[in-house]
mmCIF file of C-alpha atoms and ligand atoms in Angstrom:
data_model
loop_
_atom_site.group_PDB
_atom_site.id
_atom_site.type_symbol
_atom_site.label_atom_id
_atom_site.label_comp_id
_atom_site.label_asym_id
_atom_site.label_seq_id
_atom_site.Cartn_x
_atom_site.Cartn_y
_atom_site.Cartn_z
ATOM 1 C CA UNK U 1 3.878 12.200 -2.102
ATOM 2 C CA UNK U 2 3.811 8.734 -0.949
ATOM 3 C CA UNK U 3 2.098 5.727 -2.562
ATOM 4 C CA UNK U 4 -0.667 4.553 -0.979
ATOM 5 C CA UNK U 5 0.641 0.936 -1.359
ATOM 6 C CA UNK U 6 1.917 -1.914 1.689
ATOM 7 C CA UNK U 7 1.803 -0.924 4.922
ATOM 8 C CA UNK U 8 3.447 2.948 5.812
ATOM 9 C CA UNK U 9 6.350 2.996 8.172
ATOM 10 C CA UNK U 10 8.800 4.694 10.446
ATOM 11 C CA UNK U 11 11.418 4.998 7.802
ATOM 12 C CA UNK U 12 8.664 7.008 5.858
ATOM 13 C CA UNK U 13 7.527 8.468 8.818
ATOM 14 C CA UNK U 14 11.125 9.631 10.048
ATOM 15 C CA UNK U 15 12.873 10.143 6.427
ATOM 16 C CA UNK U 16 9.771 11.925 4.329
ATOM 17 C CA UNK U 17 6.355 12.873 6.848
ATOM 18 C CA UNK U 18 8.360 14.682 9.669
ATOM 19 C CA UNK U 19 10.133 17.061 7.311
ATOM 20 C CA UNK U 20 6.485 17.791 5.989
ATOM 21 C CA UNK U 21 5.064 18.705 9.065
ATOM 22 C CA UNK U 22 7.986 21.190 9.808
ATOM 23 C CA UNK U 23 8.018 22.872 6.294
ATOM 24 C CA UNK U 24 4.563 23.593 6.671
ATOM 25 C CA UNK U 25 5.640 26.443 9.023
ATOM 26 C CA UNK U 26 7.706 28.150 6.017
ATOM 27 C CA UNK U 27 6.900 26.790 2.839
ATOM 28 C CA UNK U 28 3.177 26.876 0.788
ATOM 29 C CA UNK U 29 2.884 23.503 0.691
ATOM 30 C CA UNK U 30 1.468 20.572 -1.251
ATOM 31 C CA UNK U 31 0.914 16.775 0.055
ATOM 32 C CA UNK U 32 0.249 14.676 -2.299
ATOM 33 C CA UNK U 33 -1.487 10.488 -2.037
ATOM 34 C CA UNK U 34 0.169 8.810 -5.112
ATOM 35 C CA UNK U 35 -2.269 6.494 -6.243
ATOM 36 C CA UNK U 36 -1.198 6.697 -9.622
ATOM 37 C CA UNK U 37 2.591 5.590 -8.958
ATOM 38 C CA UNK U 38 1.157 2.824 -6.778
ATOM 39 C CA UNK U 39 -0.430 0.859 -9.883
ATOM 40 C CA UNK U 40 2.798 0.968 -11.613
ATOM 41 C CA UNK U 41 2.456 -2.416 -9.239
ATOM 42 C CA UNK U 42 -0.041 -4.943 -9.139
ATOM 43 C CA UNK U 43 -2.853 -4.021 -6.643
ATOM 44 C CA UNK U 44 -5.999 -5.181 -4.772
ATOM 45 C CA UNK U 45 -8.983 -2.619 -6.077
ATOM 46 C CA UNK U 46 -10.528 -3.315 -2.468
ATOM 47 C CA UNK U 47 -7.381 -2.511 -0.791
ATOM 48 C CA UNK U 48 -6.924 0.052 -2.627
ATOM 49 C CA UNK U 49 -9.683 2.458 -1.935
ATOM 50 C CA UNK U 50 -8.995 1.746 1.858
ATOM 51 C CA UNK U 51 -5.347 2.283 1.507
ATOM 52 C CA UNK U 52 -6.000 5.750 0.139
ATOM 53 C CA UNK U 53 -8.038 6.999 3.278
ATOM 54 C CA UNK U 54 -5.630 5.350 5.102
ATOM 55 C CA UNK U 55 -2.746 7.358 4.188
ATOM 56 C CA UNK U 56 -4.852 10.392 4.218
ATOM 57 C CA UNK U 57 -5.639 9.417 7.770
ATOM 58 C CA UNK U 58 -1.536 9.285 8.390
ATOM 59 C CA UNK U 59 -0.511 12.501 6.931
ATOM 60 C CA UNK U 60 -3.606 14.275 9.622
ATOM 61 C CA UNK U 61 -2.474 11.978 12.648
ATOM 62 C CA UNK U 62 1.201 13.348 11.836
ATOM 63 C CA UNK U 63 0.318 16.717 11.531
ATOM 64 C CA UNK U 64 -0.116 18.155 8.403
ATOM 65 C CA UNK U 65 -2.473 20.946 8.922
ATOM 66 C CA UNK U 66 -5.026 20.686 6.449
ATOM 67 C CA UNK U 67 -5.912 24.297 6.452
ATOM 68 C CA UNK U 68 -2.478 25.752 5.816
ATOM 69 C CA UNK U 69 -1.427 23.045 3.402
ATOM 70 C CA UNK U 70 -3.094 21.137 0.288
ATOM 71 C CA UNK U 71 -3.208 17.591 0.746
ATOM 72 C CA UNK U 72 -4.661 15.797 -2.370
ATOM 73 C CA UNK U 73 -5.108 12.809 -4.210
ATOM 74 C CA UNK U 74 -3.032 12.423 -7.567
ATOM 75 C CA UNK U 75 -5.832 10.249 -9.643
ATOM 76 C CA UNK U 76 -8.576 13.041 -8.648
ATOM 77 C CA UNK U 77 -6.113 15.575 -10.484
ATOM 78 C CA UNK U 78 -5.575 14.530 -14.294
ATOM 79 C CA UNK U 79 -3.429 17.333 -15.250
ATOM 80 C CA UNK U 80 -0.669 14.741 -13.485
ATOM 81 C CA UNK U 81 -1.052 11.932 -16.368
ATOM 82 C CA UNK U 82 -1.395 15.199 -18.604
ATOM 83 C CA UNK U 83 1.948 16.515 -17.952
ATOM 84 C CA UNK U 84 3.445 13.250 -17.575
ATOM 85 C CA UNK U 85 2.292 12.488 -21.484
ATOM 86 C CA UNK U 86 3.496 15.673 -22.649
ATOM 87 C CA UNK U 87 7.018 15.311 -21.126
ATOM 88 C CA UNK U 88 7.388 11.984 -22.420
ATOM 89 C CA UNK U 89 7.151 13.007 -25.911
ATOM 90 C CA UNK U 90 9.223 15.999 -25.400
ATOM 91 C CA UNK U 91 11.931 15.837 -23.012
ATOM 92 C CA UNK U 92 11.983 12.588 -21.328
ATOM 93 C CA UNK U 93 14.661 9.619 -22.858
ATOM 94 C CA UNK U 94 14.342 5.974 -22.628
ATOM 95 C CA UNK U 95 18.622 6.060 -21.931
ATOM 96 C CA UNK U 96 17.714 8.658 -18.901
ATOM 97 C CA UNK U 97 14.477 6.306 -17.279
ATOM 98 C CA UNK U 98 17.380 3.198 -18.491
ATOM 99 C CA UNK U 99 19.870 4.737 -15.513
ATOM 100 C CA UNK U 100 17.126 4.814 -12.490
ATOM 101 C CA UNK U 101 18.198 2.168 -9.703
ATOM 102 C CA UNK U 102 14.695 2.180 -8.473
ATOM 103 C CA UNK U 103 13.318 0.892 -11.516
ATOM 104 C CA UNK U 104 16.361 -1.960 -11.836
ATOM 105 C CA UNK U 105 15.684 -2.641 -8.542
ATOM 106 C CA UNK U 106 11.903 -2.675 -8.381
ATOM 107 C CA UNK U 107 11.811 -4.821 -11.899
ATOM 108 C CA UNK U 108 14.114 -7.815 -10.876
ATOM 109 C CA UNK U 109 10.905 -8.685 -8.888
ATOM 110 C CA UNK U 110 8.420 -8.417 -10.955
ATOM 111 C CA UNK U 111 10.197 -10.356 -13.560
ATOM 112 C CA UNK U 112 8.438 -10.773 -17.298
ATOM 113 C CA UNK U 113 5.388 -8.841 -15.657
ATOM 114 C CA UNK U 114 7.083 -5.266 -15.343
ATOM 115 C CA UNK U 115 4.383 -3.149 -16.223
ATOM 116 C CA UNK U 116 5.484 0.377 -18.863
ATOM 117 C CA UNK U 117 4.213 2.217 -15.884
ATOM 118 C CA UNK U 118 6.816 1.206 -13.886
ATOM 119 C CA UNK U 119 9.476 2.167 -16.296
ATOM 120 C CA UNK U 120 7.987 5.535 -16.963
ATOM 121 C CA UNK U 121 7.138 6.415 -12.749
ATOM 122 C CA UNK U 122 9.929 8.894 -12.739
ATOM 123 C CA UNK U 123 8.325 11.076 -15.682
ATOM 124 C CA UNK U 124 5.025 11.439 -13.575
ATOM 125 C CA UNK U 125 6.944 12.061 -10.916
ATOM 126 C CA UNK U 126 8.454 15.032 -12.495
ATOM 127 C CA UNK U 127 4.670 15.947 -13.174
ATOM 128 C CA UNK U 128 3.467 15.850 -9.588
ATOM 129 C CA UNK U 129 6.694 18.307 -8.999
ATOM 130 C CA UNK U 130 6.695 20.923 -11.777
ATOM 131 C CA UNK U 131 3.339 21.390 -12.065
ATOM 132 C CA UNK U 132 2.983 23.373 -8.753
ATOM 133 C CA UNK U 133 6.691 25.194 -9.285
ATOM 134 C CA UNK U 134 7.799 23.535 -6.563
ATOM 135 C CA UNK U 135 10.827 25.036 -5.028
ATOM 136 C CA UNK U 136 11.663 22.006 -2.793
ATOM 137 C CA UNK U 137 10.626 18.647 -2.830
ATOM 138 C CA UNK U 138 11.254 17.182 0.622
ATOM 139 C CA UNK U 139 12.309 12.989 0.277
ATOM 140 C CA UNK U 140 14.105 10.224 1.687
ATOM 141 C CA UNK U 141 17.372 9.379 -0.119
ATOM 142 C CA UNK U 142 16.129 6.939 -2.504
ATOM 143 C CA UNK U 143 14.134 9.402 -4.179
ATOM 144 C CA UNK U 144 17.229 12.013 -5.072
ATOM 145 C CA UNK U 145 17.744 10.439 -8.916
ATOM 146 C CA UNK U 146 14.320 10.871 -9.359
ATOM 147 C CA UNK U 147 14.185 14.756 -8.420
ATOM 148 C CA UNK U 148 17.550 15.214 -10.190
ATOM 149 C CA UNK U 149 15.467 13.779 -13.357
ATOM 150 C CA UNK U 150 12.699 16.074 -12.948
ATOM 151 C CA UNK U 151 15.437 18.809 -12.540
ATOM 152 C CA UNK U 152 16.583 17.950 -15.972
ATOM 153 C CA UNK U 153 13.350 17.582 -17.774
ATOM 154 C CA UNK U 154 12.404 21.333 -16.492
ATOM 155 C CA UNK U 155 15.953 22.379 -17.824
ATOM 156 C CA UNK U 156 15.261 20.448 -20.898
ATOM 157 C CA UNK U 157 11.721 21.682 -21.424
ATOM 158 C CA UNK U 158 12.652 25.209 -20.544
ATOM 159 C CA UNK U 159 15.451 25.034 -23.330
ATOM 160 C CA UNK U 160 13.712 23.222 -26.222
ATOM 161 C CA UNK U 161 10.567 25.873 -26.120
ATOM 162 C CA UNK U 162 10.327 28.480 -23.910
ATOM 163 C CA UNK U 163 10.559 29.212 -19.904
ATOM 164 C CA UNK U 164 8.183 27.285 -18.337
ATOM 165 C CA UNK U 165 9.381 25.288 -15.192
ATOM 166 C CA UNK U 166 10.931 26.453 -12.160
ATOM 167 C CA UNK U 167 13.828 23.747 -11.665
ATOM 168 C CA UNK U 168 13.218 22.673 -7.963
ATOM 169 C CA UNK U 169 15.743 21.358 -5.159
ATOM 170 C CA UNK U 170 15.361 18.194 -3.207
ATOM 171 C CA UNK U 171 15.525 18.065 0.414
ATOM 172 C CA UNK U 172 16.555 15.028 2.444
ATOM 173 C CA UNK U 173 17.187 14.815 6.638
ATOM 174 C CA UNK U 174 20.437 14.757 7.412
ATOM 175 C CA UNK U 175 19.649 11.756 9.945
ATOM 176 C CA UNK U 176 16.908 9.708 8.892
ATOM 177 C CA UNK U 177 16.846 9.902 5.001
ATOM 178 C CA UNK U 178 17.328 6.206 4.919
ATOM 179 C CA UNK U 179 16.207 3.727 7.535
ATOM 180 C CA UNK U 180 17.432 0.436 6.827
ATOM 181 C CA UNK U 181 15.193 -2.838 6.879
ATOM 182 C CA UNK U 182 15.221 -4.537 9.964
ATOM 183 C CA UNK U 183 15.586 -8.058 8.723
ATOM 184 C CA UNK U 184 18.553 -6.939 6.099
ATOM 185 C CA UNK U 185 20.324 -3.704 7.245
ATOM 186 C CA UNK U 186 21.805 -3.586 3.691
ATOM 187 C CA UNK U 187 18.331 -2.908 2.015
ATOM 188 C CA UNK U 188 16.097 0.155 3.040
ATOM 189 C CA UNK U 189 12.896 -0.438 4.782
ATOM 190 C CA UNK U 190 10.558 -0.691 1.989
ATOM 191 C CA UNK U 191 6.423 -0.992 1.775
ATOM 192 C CA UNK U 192 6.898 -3.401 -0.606
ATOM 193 C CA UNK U 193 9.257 -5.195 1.113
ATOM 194 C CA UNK U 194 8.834 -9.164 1.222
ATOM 195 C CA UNK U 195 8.352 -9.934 4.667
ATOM 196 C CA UNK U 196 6.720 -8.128 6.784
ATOM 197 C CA UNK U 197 9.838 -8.580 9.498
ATOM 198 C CA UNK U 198 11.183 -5.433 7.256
ATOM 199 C CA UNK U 199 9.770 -2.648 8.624
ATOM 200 C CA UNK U 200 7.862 -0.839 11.750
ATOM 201 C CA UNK U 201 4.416 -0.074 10.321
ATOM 202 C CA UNK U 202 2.909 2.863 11.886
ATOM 203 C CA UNK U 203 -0.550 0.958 12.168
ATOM 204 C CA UNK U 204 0.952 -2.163 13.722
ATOM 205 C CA UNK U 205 0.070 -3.471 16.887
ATOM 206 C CA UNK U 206 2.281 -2.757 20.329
ATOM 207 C CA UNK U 207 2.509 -6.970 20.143
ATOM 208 C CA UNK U 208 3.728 -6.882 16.570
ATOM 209 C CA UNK U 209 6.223 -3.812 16.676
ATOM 210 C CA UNK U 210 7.512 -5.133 20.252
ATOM 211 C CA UNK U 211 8.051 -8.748 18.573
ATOM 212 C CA UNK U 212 9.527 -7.071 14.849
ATOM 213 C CA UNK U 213 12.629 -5.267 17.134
ATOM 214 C CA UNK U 214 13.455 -7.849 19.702
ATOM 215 C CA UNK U 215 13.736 -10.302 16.774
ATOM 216 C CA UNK U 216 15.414 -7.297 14.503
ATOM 217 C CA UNK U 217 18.826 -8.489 12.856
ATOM 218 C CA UNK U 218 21.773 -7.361 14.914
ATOM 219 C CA UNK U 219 25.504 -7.435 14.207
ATOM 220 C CA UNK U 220 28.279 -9.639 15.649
ATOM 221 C CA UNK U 221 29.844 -8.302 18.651
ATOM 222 C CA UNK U 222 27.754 -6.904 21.830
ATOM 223 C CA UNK U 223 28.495 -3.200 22.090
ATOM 224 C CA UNK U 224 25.716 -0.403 21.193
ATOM 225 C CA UNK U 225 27.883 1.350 19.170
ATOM 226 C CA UNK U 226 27.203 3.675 15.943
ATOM 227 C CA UNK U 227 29.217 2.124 13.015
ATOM 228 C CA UNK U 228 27.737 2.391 9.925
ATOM 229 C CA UNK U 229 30.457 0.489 8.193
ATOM 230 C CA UNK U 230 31.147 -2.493 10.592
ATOM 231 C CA UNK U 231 27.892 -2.454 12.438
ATOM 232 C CA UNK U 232 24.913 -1.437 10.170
ATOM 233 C CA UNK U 233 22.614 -3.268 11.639
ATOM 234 C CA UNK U 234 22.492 -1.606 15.687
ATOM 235 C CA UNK U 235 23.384 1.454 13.765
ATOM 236 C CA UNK U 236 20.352 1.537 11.958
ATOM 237 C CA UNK U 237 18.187 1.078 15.404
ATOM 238 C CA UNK U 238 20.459 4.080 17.289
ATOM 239 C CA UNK U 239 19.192 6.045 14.467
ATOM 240 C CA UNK U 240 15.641 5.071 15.363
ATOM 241 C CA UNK U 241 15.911 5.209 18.692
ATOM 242 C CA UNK U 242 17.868 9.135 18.343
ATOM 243 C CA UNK U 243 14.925 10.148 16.361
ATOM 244 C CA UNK U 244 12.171 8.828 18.011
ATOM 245 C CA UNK U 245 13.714 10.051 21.968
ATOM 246 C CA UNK U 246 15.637 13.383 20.891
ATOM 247 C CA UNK U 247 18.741 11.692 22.471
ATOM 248 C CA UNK U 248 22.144 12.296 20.365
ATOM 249 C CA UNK U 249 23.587 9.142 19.141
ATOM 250 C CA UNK U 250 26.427 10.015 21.942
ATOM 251 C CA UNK U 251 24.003 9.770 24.359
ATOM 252 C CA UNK U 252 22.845 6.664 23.528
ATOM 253 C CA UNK U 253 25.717 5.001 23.156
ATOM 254 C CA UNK U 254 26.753 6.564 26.608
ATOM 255 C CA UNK U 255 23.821 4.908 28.282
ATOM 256 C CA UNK U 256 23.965 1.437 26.857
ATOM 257 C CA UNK U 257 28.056 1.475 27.964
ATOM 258 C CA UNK U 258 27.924 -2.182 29.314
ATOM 259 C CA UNK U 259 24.535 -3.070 28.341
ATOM 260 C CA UNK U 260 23.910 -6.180 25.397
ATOM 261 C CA UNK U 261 21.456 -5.975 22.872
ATOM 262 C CA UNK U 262 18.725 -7.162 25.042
ATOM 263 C CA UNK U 263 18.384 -4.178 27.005
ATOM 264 C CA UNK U 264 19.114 -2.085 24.110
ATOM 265 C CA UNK U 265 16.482 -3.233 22.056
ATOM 266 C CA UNK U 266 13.938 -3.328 25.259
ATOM 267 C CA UNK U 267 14.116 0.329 25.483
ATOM 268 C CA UNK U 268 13.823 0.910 21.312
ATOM 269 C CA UNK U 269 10.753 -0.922 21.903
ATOM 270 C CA UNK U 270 9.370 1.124 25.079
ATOM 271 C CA UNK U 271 10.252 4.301 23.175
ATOM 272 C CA UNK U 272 8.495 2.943 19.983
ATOM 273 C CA UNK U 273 5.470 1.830 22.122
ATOM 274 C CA UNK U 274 5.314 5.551 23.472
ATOM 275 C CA UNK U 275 5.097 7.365 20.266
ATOM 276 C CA UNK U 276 3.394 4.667 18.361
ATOM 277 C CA UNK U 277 0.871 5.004 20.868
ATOM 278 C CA UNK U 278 0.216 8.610 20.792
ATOM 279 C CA UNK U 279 -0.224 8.359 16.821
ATOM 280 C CA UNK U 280 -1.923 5.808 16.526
ATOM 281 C CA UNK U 281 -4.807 7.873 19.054
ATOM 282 C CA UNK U 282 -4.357 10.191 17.340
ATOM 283 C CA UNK U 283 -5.111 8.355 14.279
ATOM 284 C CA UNK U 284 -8.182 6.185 15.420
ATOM 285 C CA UNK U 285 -10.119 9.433 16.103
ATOM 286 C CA UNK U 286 -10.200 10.723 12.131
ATOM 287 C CA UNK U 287 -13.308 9.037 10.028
ATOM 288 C CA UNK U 288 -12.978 8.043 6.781
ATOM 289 C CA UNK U 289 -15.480 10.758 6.372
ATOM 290 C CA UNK U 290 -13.351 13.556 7.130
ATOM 291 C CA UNK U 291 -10.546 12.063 4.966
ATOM 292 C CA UNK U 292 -12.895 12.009 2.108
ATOM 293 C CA UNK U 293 -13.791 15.718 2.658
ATOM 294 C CA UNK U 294 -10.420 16.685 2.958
ATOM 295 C CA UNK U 295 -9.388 15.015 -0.172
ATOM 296 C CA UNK U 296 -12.385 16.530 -2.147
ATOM 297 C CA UNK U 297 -11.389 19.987 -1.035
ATOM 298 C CA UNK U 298 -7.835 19.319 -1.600
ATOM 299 C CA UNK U 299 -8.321 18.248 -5.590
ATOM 300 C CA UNK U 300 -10.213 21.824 -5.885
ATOM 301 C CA UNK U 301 -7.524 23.839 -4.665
ATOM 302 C CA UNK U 302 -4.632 21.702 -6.282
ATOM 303 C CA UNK U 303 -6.811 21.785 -10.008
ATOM 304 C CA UNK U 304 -6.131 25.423 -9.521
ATOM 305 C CA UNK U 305 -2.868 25.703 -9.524
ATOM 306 C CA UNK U 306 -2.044 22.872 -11.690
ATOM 307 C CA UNK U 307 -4.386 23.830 -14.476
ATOM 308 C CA UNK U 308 -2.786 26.740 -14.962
ATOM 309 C CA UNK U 309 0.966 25.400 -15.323
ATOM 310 C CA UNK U 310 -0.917 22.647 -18.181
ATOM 311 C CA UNK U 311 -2.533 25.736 -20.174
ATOM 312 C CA UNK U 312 0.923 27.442 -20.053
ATOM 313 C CA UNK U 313 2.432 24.016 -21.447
ATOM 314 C CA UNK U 314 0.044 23.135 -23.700
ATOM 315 C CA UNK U 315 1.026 27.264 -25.321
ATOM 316 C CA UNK U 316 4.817 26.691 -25.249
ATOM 317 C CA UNK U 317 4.369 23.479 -27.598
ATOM 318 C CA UNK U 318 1.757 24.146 -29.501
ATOM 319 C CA UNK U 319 -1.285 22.965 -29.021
ATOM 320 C CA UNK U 320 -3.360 25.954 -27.955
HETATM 321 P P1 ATP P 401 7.694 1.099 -1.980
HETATM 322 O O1 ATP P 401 8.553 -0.023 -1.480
HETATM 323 O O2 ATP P 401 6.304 0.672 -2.356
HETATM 324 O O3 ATP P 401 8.368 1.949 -3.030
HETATM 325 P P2 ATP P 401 8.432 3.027 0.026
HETATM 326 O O4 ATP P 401 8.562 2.575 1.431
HETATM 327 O O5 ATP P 401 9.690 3.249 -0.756
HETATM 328 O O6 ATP P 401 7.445 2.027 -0.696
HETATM 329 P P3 ATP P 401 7.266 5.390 -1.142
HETATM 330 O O7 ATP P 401 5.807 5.674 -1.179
HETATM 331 O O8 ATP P 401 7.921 4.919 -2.395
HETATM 332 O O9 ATP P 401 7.553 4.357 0.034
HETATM 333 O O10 ATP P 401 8.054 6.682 -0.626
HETATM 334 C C1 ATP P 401 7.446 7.695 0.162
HETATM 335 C C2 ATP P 401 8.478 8.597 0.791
HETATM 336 O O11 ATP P 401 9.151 7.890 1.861
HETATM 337 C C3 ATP P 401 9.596 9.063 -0.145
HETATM 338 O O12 ATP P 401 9.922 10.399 0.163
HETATM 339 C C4 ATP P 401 10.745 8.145 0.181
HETATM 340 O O13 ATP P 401 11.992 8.722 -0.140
HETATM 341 C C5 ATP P 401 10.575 7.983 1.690
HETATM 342 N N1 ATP P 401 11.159 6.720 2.157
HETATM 343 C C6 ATP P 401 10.833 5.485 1.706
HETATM 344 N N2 ATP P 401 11.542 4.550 2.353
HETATM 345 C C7 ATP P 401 12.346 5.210 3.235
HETATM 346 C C8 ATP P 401 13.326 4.791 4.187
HETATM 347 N N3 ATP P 401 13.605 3.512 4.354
HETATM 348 N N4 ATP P 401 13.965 5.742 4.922
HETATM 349 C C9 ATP P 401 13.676 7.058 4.752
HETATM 350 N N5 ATP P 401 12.767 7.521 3.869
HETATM 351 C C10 ATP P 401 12.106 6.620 3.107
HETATM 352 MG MG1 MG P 402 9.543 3.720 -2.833
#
């Protein structure tokens, strides 16, 4: 899943989306608009709505084959908040949710105004996951503690009353899992970052995205060269520009032998420009329409499956 929150961009294009659109080939698969983890912030209700078809609009322009897979919003689902409740009370402790750096992280900025929601996120998380006995859950890097807890709460669960959960595996790209903002190569690009100099949105202009990596951070020294450690910052943008070409990282730095920044950065842009371009057609010709359809038809087939994991919950503790 991914919240339909800020503005979507190539780190969760290239870390989470792309891996989708590939496991769809082997996997029975389930995509997921988290509209429930994106009010653990504050949000505009107008936005909101929009944001939803928007992302709906992103996972079809990138190529998740509505037919083959489910893609479905969380909200229209409520054995999500179900589950969620039920692990809380059962499995889930306030010294494991204590440990997650996301929430430390995410909670500095919200100050005296960090909503329970926020706190709990990783619980419903675990929801969206074990409900559909998911046998992989395909992420960026940040989101590996937050698997690993929903690992735990199905071991828990499974221990405490009976076998219930099937105790899933993350996935993460091996290149990719964590692109790095491009005003702070320290921090990942984030949606909720605080300037919008973070991050390559996929619906940004070719003006914007050209201006964001000509005036992206770079590191002392002139040479394109992969460093992770002593150049994070042009590392970060070989990584882009590797993913987005299909050149190795070799093969970029064999190119840009002599070359400064400038012309590196001209050519991340023209490559940007090339597939942003071809999305973003692809994108423009999807109504809001057929997003809504797709999402109706999605919460059907995803009710299914995930009604029958509650009833099978709701037996091991009790309550039926
Ligand atoms: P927010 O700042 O609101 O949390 P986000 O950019 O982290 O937004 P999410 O909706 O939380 O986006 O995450 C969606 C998916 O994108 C997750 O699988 C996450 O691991 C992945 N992802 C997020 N940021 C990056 C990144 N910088 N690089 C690679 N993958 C990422
Ligand atoms: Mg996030």
């Amino acid at each position: 899943g991914i919240q339909p929150s800020g503005h979507l961009h190539i780190g969760n294009y290239l870390g989470a989306i792309t891996q989708w659109v590939d496991l769809q080939k082997e996997y029975d698969c389930f995509f997921c608009i988290v509209d429930y983890h994106a009010i653990t912030v504050k949000q505009n209700p107008e936005e909101l709505r929009k944001k939803i078809l928007e992302l709906t609009k992103i996972y079809l322009a990138a190529g998740i084959d509505p037919k083959k897979s489910v893609i479905f919003q969380q909200s229209l689902v409520s054995e999500h908040t179900e589950l969620a409740w039920i692990l809380n009370c059962t499995s889930a402790r306030v010294s494991d949710l204590k440990k997650m750096t996301q929430f430390k992280d995410k909670s500095l900025k919200h100050g005296e105004n960090v909503s329970v929601g926020l706190f709990d996120y990783p619980v419903l998380m675990a929801a969206d996951i074990l409900l559909y006995n998911a046998d992989l859950v395909p992420v960026g890097d940040d989101q590996i503690q937050h698997v690993e807890l929903a690992r735990d709460l199905a071991k828990r669960f499974n221990n405490d009353f009976q076998d219930t959960f099937k105790v899933p595996d993350y996935k993460v790209r091996k290149e990719g899992a964590r692109i790095m903002g491009l005003d702070d190569p320290s921090k990942k690009m984030s949606k909720s970052a605080d300037s919008p100099a973070n991050f390559l949105g996929l619906t940004d202009s070719p003006e914007v995205i050209k201006r964001k990596i000509m005036r992206a951070v770079t590191d002392s020294g002139s040479e394109i060269k992969y460093d992770r450690q002593n150049k994070p910052a042009i590392s970060n943008l070989i990584s882009i520009y590797s993913l987005l070409s299909g050149l190795s990282v070799k093969e970029i730095e064999k190119k840009y032998l002599g070359h400064g920044y400038g012309d590196f950065k001209h050519d991340l842009a023209v490559v940007t420009l090339e597939f942003m371009s071809e999305f973003q057609k692809r994108y423009s010709m999807i109504s809001d329409k057929q997003a809504e359809k797709i999402l109706a038809s999605g919460a059907k087939r995803a009710k299914l499956v995930a009604s029958q994991k509650l009833i099978q919950v709701k037996k091991a503790i009790g309550l039926i």
